[in-house]
Coordinates of N, CA and C in Angstrom, one line a residue:
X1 N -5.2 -14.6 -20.5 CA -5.4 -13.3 -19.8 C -5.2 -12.2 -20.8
X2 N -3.9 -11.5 -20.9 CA -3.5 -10.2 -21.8 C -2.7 -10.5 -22.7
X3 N -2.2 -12.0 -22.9 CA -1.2 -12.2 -23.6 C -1.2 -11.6 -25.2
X4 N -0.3 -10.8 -25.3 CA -0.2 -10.1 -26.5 C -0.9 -8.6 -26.7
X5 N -1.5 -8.8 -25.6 CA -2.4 -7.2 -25.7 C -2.2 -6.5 -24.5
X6 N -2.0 -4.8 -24.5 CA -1.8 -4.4 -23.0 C -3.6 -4.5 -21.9
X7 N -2.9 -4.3 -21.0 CA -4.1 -4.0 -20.3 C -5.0 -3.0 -20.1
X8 N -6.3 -2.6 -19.8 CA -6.5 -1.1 -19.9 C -6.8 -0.8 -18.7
X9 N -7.1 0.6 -18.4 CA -7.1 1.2 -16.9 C -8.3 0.6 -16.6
X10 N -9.6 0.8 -17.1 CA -10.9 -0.3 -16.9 C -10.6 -1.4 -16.0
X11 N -9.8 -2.6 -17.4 CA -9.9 -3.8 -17.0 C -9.1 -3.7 -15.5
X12 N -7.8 -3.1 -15.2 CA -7.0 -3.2 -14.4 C -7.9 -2.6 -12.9
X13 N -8.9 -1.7 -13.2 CA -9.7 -1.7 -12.1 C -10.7 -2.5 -11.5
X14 N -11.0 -2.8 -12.7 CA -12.3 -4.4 -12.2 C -11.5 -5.3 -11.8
X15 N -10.4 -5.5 -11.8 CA -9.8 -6.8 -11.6 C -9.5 -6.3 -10.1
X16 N -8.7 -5.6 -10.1 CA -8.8 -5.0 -8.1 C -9.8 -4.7 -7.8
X17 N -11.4 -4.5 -8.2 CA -12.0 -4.3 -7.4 C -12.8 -5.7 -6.9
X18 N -12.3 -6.6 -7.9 CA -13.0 -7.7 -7.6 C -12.0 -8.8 -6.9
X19 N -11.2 -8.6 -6.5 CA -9.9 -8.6 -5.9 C -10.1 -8.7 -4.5
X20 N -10.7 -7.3 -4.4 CA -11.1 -6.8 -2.6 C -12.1 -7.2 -2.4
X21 N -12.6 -7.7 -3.4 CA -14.2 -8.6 -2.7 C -14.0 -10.1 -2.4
X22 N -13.6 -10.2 -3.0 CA -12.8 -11.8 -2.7 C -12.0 -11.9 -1.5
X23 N -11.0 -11.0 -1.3 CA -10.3 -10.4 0.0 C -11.4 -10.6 0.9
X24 N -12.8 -9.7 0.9 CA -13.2 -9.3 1.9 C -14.0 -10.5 2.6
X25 N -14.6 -11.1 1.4 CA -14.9 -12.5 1.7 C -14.0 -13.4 2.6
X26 N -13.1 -13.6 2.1 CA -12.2 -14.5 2.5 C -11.9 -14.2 4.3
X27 N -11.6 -12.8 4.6 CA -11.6 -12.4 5.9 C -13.0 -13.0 6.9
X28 N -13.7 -12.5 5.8 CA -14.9 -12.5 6.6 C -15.4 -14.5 6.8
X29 N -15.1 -15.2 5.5 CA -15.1 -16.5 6.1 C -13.9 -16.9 7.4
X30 N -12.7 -16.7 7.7 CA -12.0 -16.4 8.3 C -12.2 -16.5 10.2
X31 N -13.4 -15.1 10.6 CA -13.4 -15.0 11.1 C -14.8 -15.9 11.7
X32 N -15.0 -16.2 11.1 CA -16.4 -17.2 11.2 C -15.6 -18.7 11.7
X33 N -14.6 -19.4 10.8 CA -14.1 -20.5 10.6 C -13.3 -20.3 12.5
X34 N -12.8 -19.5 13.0 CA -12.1 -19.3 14.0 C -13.4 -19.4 15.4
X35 N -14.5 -19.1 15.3 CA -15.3 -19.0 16.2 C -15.9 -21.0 16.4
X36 N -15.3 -21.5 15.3 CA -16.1 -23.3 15.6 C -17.2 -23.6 15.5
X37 N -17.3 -25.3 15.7 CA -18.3 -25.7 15.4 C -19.0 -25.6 14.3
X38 N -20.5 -25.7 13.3 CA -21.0 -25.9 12.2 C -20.7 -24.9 11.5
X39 N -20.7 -23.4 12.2 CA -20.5 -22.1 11.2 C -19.1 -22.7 11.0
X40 N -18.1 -22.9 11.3 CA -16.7 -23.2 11.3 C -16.1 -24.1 10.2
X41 N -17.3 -25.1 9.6 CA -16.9 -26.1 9.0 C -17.7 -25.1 7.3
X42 N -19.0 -24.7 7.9 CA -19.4 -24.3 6.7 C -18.2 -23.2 5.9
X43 N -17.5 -22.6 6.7 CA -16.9 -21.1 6.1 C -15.6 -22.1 5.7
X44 N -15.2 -23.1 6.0 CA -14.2 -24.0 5.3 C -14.6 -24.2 3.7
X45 N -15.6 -24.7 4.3 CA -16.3 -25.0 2.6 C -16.6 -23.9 1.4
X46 N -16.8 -22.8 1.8 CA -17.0 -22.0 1.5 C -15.7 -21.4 0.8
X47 N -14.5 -21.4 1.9 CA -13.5 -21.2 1.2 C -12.7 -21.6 0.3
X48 N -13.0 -23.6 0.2 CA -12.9 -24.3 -1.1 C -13.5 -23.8 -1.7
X49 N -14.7 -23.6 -2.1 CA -15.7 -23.1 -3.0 C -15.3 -21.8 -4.3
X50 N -14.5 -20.9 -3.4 CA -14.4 -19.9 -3.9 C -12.7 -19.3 -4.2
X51 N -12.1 -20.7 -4.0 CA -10.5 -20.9 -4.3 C -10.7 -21.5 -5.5
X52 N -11.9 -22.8 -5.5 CA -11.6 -23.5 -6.4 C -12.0 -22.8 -7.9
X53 N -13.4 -21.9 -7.5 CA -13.7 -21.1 -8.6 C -13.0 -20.2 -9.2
X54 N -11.7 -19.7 -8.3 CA -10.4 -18.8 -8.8 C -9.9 -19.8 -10.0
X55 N -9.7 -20.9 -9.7 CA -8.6 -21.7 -10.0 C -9.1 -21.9 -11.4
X56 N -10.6 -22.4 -11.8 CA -11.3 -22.7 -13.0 C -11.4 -21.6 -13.8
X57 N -11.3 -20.4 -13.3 CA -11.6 -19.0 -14.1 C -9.9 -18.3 -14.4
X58 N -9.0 -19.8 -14.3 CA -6.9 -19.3 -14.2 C -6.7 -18.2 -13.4
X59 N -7.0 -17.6 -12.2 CA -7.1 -16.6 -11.9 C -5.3 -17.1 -10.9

């Protein structure tokens, strides 16, 4: 990530802004996964999907 180097105002903004999109996603799979049935299972998936892609990118 920054090891050894500071961060800049830039980078520190893209990172929250991509932050709240992730956020916003996540809500929004959320309220899908709560209503059941096929949409229900898909926004599970969805949510692995896009944890697991945190995970590969060290986030």
């Amino acid at each position: 990530m920054t090891e050894g180097r500071p961060i800049s105002l830039e980078e520190l903004r893209a990172r929250f802004e991509q932050e709240q999109v992730q956020n916003a996603k996540l809500r929004s799979l959320d309220g899908m996964a709560r209503k059941g049935g096929a949409q229900a299972e898909a926004a599970e998936k969805a949510k692995r999907r896009l944890f697991l892609g945190n995970k590969r990118e060290g986030k």
